[in-house]
Tab-separated table of C-alpha atoms in Angstrom:
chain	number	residue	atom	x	y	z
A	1	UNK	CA	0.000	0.000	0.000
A	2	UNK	CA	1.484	3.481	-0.912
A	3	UNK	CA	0.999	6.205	1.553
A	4	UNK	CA	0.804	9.928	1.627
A	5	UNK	CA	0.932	12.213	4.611
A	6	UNK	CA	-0.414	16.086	3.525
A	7	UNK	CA	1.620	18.585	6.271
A	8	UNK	CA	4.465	16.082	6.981
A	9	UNK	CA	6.434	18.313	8.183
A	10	UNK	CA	4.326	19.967	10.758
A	11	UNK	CA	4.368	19.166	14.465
A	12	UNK	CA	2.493	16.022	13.930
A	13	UNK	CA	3.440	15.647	10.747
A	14	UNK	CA	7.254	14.931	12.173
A	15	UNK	CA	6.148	12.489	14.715
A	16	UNK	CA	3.979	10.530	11.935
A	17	UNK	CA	6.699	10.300	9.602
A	18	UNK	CA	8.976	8.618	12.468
A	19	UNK	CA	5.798	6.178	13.417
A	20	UNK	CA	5.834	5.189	9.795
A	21	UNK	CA	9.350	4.508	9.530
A	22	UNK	CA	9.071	2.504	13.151
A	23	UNK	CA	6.635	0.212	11.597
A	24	UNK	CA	8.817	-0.401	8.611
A	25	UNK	CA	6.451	1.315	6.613
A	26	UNK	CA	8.620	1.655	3.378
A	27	UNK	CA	6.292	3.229	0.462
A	28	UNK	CA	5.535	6.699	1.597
A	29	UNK	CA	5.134	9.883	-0.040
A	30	UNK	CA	5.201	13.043	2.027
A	31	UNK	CA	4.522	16.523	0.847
A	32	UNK	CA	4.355	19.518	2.828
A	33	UNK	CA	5.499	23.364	1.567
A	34	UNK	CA	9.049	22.751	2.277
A	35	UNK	CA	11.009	20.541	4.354
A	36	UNK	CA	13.035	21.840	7.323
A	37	UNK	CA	15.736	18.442	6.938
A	38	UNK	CA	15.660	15.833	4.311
A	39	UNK	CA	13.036	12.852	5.624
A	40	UNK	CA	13.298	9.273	5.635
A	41	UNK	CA	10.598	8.976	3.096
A	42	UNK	CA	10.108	10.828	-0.951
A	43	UNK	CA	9.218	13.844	-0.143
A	44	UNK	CA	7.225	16.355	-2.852
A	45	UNK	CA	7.457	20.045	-1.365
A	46	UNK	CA	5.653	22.511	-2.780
A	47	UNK	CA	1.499	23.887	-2.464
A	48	UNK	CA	-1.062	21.048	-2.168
A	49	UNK	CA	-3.568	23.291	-4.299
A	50	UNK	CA	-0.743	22.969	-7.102
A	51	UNK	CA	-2.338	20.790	-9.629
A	52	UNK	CA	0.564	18.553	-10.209
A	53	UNK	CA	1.240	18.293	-6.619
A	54	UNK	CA	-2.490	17.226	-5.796
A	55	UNK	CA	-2.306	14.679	-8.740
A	56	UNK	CA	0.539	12.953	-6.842
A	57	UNK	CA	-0.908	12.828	-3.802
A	58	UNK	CA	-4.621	11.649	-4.998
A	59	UNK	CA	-2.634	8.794	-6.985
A	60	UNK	CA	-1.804	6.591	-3.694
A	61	UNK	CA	-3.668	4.320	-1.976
A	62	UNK	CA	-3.916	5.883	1.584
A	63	UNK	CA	-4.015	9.882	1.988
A	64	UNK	CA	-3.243	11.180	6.093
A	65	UNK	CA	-4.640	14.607	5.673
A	66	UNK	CA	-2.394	16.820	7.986
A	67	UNK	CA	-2.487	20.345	6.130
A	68	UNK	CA	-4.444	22.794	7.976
A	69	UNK	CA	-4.294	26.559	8.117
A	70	UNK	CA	-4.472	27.541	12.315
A	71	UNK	CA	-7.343	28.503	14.493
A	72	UNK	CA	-6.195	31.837	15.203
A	73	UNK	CA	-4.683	32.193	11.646
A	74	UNK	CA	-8.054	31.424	9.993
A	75	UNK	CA	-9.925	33.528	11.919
A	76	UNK	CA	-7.790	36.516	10.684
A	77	UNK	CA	-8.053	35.569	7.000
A	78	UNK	CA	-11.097	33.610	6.443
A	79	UNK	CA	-10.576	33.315	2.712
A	80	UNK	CA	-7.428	31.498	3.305
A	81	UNK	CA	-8.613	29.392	5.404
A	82	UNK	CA	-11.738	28.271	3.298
A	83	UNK	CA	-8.923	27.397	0.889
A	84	UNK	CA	-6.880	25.359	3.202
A	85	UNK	CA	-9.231	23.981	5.610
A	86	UNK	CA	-12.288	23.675	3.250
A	87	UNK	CA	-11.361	23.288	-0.372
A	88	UNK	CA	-8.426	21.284	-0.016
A	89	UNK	CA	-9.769	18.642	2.156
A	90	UNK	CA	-13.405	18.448	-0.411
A	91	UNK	CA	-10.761	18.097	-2.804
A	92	UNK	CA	-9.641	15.233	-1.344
A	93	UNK	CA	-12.578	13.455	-0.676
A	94	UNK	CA	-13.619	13.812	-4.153
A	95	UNK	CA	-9.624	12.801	-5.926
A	96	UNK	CA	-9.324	9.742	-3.636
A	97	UNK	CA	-12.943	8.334	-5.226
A	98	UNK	CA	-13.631	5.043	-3.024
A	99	UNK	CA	-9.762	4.929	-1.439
A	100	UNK	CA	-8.611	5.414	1.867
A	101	UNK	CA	-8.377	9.164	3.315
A	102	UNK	CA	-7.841	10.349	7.150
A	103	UNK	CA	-9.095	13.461	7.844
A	104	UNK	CA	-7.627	15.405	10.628
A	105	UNK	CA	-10.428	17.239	12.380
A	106	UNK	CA	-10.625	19.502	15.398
A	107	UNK	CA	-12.527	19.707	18.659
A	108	UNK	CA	-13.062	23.275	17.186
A	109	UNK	CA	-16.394	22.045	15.909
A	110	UNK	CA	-17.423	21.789	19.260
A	111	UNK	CA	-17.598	25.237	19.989
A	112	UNK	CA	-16.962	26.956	23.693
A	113	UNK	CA	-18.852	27.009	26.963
A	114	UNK	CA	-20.200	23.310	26.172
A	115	UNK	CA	-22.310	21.742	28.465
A	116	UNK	CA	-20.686	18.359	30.679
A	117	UNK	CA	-20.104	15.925	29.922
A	118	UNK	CA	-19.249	15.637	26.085
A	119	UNK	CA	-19.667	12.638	24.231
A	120	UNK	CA	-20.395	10.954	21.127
A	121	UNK	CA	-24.023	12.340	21.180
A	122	UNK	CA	-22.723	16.172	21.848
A	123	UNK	CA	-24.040	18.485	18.714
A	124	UNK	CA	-21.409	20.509	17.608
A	125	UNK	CA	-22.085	23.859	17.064
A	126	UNK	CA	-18.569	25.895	15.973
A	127	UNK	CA	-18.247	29.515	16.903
A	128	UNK	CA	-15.318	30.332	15.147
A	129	UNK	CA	-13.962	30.434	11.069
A	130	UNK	CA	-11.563	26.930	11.861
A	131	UNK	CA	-14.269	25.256	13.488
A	132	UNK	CA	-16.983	26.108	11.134
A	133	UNK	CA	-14.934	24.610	8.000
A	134	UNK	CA	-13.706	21.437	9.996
A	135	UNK	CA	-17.601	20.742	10.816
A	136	UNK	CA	-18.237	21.331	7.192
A	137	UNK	CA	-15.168	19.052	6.024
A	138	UNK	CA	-16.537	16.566	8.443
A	139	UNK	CA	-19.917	16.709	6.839
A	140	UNK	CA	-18.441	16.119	3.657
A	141	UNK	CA	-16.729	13.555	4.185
A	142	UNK	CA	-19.738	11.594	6.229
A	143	UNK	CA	-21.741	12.242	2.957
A	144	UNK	CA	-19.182	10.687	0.727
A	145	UNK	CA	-18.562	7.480	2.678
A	146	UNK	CA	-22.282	7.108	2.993
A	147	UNK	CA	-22.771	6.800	-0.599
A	148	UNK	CA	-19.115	4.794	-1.216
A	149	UNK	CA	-17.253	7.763	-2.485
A	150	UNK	CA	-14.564	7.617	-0.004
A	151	UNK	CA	-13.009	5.044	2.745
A	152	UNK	CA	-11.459	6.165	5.819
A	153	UNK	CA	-12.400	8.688	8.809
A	154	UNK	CA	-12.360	12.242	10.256
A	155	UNK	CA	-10.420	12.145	13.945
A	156	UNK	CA	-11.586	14.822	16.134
A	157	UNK	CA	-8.045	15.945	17.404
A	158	UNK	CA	-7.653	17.841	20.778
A	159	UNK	CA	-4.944	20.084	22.070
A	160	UNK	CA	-1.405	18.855	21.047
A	161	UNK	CA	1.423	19.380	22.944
A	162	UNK	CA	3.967	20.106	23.287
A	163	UNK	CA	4.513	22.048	19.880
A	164	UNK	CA	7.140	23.920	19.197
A	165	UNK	CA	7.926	27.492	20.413
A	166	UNK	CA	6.464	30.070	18.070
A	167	UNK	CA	4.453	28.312	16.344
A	168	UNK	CA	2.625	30.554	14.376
A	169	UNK	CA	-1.360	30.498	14.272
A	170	UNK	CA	-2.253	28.862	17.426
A	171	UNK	CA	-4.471	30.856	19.897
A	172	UNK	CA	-3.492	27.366	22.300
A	173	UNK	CA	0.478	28.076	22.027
A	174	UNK	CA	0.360	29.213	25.350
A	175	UNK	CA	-0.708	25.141	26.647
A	176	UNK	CA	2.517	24.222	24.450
A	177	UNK	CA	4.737	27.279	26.055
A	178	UNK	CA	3.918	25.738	29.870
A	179	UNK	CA	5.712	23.026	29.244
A	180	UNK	CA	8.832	25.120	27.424
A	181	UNK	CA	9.154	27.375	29.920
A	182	UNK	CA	9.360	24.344	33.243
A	183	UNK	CA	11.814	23.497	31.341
A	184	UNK	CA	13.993	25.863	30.737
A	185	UNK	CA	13.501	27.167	34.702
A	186	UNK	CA	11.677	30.644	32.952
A	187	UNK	CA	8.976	32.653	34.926
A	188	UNK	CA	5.898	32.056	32.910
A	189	UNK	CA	2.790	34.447	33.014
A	190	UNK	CA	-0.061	31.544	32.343
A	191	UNK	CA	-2.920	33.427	30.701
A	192	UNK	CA	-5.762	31.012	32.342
A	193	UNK	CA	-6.332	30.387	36.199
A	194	UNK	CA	-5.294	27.206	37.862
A	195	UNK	CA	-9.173	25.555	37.294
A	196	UNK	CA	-9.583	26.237	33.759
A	197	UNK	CA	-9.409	22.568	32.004
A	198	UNK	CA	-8.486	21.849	28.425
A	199	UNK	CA	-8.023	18.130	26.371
A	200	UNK	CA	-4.793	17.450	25.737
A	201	UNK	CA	-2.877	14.276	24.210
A	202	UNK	CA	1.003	14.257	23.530
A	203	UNK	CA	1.980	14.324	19.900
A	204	UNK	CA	3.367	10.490	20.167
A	205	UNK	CA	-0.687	9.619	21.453
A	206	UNK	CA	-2.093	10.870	18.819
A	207	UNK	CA	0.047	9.985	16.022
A	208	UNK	CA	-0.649	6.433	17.386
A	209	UNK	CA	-3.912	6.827	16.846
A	210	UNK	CA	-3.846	8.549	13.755
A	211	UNK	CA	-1.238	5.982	12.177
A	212	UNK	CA	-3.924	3.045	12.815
A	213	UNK	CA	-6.537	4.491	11.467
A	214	UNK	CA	-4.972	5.146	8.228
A	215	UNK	CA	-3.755	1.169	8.274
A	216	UNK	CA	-6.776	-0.079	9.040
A	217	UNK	CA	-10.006	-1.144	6.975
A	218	UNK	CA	-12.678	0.586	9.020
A	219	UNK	CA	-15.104	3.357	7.592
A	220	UNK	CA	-16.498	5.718	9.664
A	221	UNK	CA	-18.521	7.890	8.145
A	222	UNK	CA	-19.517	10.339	11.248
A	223	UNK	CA	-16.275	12.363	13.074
A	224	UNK	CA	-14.944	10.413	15.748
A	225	UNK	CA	-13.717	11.995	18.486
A	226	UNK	CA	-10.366	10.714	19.783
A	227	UNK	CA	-9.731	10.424	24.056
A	228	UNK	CA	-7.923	12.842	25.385
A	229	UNK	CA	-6.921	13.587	29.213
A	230	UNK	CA	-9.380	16.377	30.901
A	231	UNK	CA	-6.572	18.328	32.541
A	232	UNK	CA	-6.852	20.917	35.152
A	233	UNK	CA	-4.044	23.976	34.045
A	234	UNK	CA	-2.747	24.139	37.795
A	235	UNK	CA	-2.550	20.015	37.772
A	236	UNK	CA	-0.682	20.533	34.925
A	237	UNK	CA	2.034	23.041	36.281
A	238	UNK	CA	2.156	21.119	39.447
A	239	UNK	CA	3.150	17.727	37.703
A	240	UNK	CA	5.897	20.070	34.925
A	241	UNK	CA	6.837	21.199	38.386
A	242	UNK	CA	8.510	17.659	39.263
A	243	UNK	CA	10.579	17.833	36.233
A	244	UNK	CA	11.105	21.624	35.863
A	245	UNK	CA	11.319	24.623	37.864
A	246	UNK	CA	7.240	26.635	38.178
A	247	UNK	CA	8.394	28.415	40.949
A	248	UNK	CA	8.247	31.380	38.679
A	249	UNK	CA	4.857	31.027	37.596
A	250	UNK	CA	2.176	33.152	37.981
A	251	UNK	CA	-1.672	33.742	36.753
A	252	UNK	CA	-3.143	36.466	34.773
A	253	UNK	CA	-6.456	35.610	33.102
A	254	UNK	CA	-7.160	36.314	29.555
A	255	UNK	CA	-10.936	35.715	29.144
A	256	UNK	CA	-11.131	35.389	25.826
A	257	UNK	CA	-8.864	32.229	26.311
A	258	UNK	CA	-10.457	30.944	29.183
A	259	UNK	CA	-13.537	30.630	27.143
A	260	UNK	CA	-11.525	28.868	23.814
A	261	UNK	CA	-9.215	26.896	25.427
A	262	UNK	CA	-9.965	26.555	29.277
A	263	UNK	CA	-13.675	25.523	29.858
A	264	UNK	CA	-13.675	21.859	28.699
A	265	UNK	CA	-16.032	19.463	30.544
A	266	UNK	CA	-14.868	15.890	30.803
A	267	UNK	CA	-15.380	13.624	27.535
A	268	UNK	CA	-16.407	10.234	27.423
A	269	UNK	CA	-15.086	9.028	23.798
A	270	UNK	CA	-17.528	5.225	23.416
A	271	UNK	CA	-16.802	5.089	19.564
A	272	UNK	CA	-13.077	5.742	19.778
A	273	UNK	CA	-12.502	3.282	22.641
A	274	UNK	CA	-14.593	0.808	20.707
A	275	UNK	CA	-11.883	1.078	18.071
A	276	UNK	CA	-9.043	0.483	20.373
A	277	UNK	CA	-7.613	4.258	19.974
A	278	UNK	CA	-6.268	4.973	23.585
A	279	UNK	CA	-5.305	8.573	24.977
A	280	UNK	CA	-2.028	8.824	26.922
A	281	UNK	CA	-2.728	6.716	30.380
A	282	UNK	CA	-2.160	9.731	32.255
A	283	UNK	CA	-0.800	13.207	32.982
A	284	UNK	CA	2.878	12.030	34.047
A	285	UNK	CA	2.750	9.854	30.674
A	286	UNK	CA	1.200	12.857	29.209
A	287	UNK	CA	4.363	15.185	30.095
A	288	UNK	CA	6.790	12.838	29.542
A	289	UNK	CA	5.752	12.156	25.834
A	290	UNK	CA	5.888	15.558	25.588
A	291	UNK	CA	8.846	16.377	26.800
A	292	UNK	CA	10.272	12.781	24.756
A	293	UNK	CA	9.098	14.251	21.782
């Protein structure tokens, strides 16, 4: 089976390509607008919405959708991100006609201020530009693999971490930056107060989970939502502070933030467990994944 991962050489994108090498996955194609270092795998950099680009990539057997443009990043330019995070995925759906695709989706669909718990049942209703075309991608792609049109699923993803420093886009940089700054012994203003909760899986987690969807042969047609741990923000700089140094942290709420990114109720995930997709066991595992990868 030939293999192509869109944004491979993203955050997650990184961490899927060493997966894929791990399981001695061999025929890979990779394509992403440039590429930082040379990969293990053919890489094809340029735009996806080239023509000539997008014909290489609809001509495998397995597509990992990855590409995305940012929350925060589509919500100042929604054109671009209809472009990105709309037309490029419907794109997709239609190019890979009855093969395999995995659609990277958001808990961005879901909105803010939702209602607890969350679970497979919860409607999502997106308030922002990111979450309104990943609900819309989603929708898409449940239409097509109702009728046959497409194999493959749309994962729900939750907050990743721990990405990179300045990385670009992300209105949730600050959950990444936590962990960068217990590490590195730096005072840290956190922008949320110690009870605000958020999802959040390490990048190795997810890629797990992401990786066996796109090797399986299951359809799902509706979004899944993948598990995630429902952490507390001042759990999570008292357990960096056993590996790092919080002593210089301090809390300053941003409500605008609080309301994004820190008021998640617990989630119950029945159709991803069913399908043996498992979120890191917990919060120790959590930071030292993160800190791993």
């Amino acid at each position: 089976m030939r293999i192509a991962v869109t944004g491979a050489d993203g955050f997650v994108g990184r961490v899927v390509v060493r997966e894929l090498a791990a399981r001695g996955i061999a025929d890979v194609l990779l394509t992403d607008r440039a590429f930082a270092t040379p990969p293990p795998f053919e890489a094809l950099p340029g735009e996806l919405a080239d023509p000539a680009v997008f014909a290489r990539v609809i001509g495998v057997d397995a597509v990992l959708h990855l590409a995305a443009l940012p929350g925060a990043a589509a919500e100042a330019d929604p054109a671009a991100s209809r472009a990105v995070n709309l037309d490029l995925p419907l794109w997709l759906i239609e190019g890979m006609a009855g093969r395999r695709l995995i659609l990277a989706s958001s808990i961005a669909v879901f909105g803010g201020r939702l209602a607890a718990p969350v679970d497979d049942a919860t409607v999502p209703t997106p308030t922002s530009v990111y979450g309104t075309h990943k609900r819309m991608t989603e929708l898409a792609f449940a239409d097509a693999a109702r009728r046959g049109a497409v194999k493959g699923m749309a994962l729900r993803l939750p907050g990743i971490v721990a990405r990179p420093r300045g990385a670009g886009g992300f209105g949730s940089a600050f959950l990444s930056d936590l962990f960068h700054a217990a590490r590195e012994d730096e005072a840290y203003v956190v922008p949320v107060a110690p009870e605000a909760t958020s999802w959040l899986l390490s990048a190795r987690a997810v890629v797990r989970m992401l990786v066996d969807a796109l090797l399986s042969g299951t359809t799902e047609g509706d979004a899944i939502t993948l598990p995630a741990r429902h952490v507390r923000i001042g759990a999570l700089v008292e357990a960096l502070g056993r590996i790092g140094d919080t002593g210089g942290f301090t809390y300053a709420e941003d409500t605008g933030l609080r309301a994004v990114f820190g008021s998640y109720p617990p989630l119950a995930t029945p159709r991803a467990d069913a399908l043996g997709f498992r979120a890191d066991v917990d919060l120790d595992a959590l930071i030292e994944a993160a800190f791993d990868d």
